[in-house]
Coordinates of C-alpha atoms in Angstrom, one line a residue:
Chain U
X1 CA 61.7 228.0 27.2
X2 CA 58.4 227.3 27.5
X3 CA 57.8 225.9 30.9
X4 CA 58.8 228.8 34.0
X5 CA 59.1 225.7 36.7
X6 CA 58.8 222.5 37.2
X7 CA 55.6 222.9 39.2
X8 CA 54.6 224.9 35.9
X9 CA 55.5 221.8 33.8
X10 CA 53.8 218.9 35.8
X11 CA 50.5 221.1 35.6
X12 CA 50.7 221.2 31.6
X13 CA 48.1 224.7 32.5
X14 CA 45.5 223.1 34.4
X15 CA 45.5 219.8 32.0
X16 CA 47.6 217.8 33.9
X17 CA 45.3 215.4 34.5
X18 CA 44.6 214.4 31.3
X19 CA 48.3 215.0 29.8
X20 CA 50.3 212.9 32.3
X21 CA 47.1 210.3 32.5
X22 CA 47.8 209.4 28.7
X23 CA 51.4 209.1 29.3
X24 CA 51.1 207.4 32.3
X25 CA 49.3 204.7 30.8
X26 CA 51.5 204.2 27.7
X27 CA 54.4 203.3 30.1
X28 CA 52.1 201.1 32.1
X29 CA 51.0 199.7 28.8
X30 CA 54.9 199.0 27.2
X31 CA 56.8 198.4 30.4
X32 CA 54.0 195.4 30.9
X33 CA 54.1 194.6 27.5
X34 CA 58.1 193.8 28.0
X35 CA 57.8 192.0 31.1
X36 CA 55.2 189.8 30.1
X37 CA 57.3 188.4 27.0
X38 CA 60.3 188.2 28.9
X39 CA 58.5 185.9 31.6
X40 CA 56.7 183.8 28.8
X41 CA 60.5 183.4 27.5
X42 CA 61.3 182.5 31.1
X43 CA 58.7 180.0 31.9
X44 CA 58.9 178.3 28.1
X45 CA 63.0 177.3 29.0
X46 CA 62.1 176.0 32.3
X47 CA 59.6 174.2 30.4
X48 CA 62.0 172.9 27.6
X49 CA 64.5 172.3 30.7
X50 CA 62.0 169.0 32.1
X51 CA 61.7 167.7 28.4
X52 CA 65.1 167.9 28.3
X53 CA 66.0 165.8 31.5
X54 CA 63.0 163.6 30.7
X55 CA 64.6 162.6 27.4
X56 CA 67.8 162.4 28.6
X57 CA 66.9 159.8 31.4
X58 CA 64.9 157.9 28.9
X59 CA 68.2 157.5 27.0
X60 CA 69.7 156.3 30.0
X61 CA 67.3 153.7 31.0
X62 CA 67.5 152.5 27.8
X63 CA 71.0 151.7 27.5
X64 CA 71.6 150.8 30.8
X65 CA 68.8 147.7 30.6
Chain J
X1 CA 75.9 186.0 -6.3
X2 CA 73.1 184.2 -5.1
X3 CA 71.1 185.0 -2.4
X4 CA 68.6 182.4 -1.0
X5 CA 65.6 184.8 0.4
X6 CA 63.8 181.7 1.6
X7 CA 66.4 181.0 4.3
X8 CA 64.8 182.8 6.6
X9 CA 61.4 181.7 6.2
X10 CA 62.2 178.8 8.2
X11 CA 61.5 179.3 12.4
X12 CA 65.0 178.2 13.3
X13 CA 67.3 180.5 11.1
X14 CA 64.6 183.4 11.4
X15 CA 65.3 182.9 15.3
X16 CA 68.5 183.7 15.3
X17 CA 68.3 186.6 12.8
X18 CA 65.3 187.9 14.9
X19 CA 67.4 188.0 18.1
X20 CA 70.4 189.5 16.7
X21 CA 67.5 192.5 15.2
X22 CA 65.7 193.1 18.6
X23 CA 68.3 195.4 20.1
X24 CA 69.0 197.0 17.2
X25 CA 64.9 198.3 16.7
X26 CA 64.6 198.3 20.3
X27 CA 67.4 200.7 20.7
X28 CA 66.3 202.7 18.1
X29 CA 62.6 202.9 19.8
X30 CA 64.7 204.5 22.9
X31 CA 66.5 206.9 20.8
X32 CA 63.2 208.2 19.0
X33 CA 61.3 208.5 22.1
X34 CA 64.1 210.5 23.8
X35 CA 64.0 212.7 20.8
X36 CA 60.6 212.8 20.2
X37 CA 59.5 213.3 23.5
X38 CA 62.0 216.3 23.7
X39 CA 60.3 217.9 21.1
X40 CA 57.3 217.3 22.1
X41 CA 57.4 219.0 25.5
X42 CA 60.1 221.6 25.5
X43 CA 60.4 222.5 21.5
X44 CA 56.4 222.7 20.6
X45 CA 54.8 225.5 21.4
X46 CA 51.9 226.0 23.3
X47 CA 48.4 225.7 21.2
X48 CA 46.5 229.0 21.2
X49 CA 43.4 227.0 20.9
X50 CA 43.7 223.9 23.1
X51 CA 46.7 225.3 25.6
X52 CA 48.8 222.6 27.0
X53 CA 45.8 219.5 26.8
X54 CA 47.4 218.9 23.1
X55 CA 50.3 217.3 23.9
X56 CA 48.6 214.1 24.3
X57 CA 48.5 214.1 20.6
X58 CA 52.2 213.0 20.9
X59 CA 50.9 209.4 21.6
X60 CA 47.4 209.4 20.4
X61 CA 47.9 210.1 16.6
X62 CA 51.3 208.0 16.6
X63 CA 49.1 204.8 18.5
X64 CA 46.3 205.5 16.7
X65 CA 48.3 205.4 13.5
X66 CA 50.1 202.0 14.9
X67 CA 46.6 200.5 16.0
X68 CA 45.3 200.7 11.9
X69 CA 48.9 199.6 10.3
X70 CA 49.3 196.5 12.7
X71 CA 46.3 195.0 11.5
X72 CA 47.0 195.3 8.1
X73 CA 50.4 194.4 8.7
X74 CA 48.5 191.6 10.7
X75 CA 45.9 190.6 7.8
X76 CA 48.6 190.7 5.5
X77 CA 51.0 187.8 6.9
X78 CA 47.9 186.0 8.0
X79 CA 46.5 186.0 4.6
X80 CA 50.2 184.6 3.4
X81 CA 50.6 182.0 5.8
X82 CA 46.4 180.9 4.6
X83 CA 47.3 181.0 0.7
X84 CA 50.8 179.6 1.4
X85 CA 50.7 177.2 4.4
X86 CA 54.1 179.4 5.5
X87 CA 54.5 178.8 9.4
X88 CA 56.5 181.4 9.8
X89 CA 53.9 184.2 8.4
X90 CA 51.1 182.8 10.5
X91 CA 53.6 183.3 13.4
X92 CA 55.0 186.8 13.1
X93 CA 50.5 187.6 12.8
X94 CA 49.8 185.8 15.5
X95 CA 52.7 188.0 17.4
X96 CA 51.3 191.5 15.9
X97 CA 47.9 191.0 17.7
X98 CA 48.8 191.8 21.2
X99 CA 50.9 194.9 20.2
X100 CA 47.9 195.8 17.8
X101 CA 45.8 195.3 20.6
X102 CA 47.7 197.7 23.4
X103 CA 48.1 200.7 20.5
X104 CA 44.6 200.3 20.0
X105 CA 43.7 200.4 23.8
X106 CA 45.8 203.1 23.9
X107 CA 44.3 205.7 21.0
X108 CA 40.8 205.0 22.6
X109 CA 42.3 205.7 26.8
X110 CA 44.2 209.1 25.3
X111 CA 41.5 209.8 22.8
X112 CA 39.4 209.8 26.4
X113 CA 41.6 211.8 28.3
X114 CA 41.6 214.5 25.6
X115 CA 38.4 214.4 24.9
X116 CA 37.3 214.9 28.4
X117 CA 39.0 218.6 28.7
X118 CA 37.7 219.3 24.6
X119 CA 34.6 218.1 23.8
X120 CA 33.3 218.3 28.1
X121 CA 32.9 213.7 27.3
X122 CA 34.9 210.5 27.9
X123 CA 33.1 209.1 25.3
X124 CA 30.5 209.3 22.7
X125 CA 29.4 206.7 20.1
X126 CA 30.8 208.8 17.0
X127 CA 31.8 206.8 13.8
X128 CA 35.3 207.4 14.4
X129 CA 35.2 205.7 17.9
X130 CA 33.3 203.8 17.7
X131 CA 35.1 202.4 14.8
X132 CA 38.1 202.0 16.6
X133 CA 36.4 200.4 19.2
X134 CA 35.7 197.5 16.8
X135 CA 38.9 197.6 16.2
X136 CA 40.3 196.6 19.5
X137 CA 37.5 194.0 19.3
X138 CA 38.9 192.4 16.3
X139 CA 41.8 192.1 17.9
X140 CA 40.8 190.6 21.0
X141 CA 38.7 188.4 18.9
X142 CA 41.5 187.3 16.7
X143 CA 43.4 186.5 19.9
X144 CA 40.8 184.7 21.6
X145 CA 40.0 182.3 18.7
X146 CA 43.6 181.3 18.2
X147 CA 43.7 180.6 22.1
X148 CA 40.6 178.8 21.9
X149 CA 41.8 176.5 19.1
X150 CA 44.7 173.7 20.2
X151 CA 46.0 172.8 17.0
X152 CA 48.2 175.5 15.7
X153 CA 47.7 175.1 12.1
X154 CA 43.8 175.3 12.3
X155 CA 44.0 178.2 15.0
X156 CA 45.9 180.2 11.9
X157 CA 43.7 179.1 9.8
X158 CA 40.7 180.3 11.6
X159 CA 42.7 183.6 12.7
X160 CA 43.0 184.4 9.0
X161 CA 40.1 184.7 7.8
X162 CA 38.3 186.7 10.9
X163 CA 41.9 189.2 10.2
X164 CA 41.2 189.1 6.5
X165 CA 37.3 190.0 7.1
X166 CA 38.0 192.6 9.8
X167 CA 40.0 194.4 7.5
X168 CA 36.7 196.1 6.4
X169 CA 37.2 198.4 9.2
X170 CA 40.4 200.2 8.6
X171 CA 39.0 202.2 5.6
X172 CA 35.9 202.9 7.9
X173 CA 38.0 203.9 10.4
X174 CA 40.5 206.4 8.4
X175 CA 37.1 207.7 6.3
X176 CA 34.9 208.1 9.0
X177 CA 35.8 211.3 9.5
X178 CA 34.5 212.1 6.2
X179 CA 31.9 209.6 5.5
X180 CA 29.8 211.0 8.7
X181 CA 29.6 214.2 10.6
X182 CA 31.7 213.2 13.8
X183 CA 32.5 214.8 17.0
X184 CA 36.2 213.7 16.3
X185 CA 38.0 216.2 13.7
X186 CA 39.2 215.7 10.0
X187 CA 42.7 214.3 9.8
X188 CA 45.3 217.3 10.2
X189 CA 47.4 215.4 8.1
X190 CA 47.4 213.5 5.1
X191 CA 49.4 212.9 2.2
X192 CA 47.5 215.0 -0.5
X193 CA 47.3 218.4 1.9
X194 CA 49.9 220.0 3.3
X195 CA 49.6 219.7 7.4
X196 CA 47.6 222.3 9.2
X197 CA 49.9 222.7 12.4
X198 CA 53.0 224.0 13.6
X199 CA 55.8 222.1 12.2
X200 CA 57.5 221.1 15.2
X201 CA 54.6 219.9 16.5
X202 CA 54.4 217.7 13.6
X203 CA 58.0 216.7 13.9
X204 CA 57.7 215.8 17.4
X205 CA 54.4 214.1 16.1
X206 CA 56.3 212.3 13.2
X207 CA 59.3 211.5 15.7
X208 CA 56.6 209.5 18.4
X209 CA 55.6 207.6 15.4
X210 CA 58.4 206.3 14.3
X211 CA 59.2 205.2 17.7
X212 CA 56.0 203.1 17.7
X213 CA 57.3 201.7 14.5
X214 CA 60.7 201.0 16.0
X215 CA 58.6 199.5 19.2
X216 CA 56.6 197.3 17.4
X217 CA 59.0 195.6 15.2
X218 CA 61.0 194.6 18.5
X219 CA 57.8 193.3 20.1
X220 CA 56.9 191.9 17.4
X221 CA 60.4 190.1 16.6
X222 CA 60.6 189.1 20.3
X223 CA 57.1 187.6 20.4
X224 CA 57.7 185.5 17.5
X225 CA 61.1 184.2 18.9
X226 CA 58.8 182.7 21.9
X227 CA 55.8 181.7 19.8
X228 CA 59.1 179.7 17.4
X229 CA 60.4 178.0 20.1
X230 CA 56.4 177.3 21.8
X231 CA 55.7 175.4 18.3
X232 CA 58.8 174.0 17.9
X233 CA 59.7 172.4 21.6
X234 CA 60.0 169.1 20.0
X235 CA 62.5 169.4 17.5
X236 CA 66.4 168.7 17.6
X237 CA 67.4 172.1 17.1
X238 CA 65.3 173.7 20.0
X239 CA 66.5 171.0 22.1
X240 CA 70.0 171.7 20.8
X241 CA 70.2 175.6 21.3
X242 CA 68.4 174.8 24.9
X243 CA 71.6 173.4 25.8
X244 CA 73.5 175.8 24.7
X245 CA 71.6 178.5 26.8
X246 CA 71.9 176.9 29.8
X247 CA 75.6 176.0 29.1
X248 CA 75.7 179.8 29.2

């Protein structure tokens, strides 16, 4: 094993710093990534949602008159 | 028994297949990272030059890797769609570029964290960085011109050629090492040498960059999947599987 503790682990011999910095980031960096598709995904359906209805009452008004 | 290869170069039967693929890559990222990571912290040994500090290379030579690939992979589908008016390929570029963008954000953030403890600098204007620099430019060039444009068709247009000129920089960027005397070290490996480091700090290496890989193509395949169905609002079968999802 390389690491005697945890406290031994999370200071990566005095580069912790810098180690968990990098790593930090990338999850920043990924997790975001994720979300922001996901809520582009979101926001486009809602969008489709009021051409949808729009349309659909157009259809209406036309046959009913 | 014929297969017909161009079904799937049209947005709506590619948007189905993508979203059937996405888990699959996506679970497989999970699965490498777990591994890889593993490796990488409790398998690789310590460096007797550089102590515990090189463990960043875990993400930086996997993103760094990812940061040059994507924009070739980039160029490449952007040239297709340019020389083939293919929607599809100008699509799945167009959906590379932000994922380019974050690996390349995120050699240059590591490369500055290790480089801090190593080399006593954050930063200095070697060929190597600064090269990559450009890179993430590129990127956020190619990204901003496409928004800038409204029509679709002439943003991919324009987004092609400044991917298909920008590819300049990848060999600059892999040679620089060699072309110029920089701060940043020689590649430790590469296909005609055998690697000079410990080999399970090369697995744990190879591991995190097959990961990225596996990462990349599920961004990538998700991002298109939106950008389809942004281009494609007014058509009968978006409106048609909008149904269906709400139905759901």
């Amino acid at each position: 094993m390389i690491w005697e503790s945890w406290s031994d682990f999370f200071s990566m011999g005095g580069y912790g710093v810098y180690v968990w910095g990098s790593y930090f980031m990338t999850i920043v960096c990924i997790v975001g990534e994720i979300i922001l598709i996901q809520k582009r995904h979101r926001t486009l359906h809602k969008h489709l949602g009021l051409i949808h209805e729009s349309t659909e009452k157009e259809i209406k008004n036309e046959t009913s008159s | 028994m014929a297969i017909n290869w161009f079904k799937y170069s049209s947005p709506a039967s590619f948007y189905s297949l993508a979203g059937k693929m996405v888990p699959i890559f996506f679970i497989a990222a999970v699965l490498l990272l777990v591994a890889g990571l593993y490796i990488g912290f409790f398998v690789a040994p310590t460096d007797f030059q550089q102590g515990e500090a090189y463990r960043i290379i875990f993400i930086h030579v996997p993103a760094a890797w990812m940061s040059m690939f994507l924009y070739l992979v980039m160029a490449f589908w952007a040239g297709i769609g340019l020389a083939f008016n293919t929607r599809l390929s100008s699509m799945v570029a167009t959906a590379i570029a932000p994922t380019g963008a974050m690996f390349t954000f995120l050699a240059l953030w590591t490369g500055s964290l290790w480089g801090k403890p190593m080399w006593g600098t954050w930063w200095v204007w070697d060929a190597r960085l600064t090269s990559e620099l450009i890179l993430l430019f590129l990127y956020i060039g190619f990204m901003s011109l496409q928004a800038a444009i409204d029509d679709p068709r002439r943003a991919d247009k324009a987004g092609a050629i400044l991917a298909l000129v920008g590819v300049i920089n990848i060999p600059i960027i892999y040679f620089s090492v060699q072309w110029w005397n920089t701060l940043h070290q020689g590649a430790s490996v590469s296909l005609t040498q055998s690697p000079t480091m410990a080999t399970t700090m090369l697995w744990g290496m190879l591991i995190m960059a097959l990961a990225s890989w596996m990462y990349s193509i599920a961004m990538t395949l998700m991002r298109t999947r939106v950008i389809i169905l942004e281009r494609e609002s007014h058509t009968a079968w978006v409106a048609e599987l909008h149904k269906k999802e709400v139905a759901r």
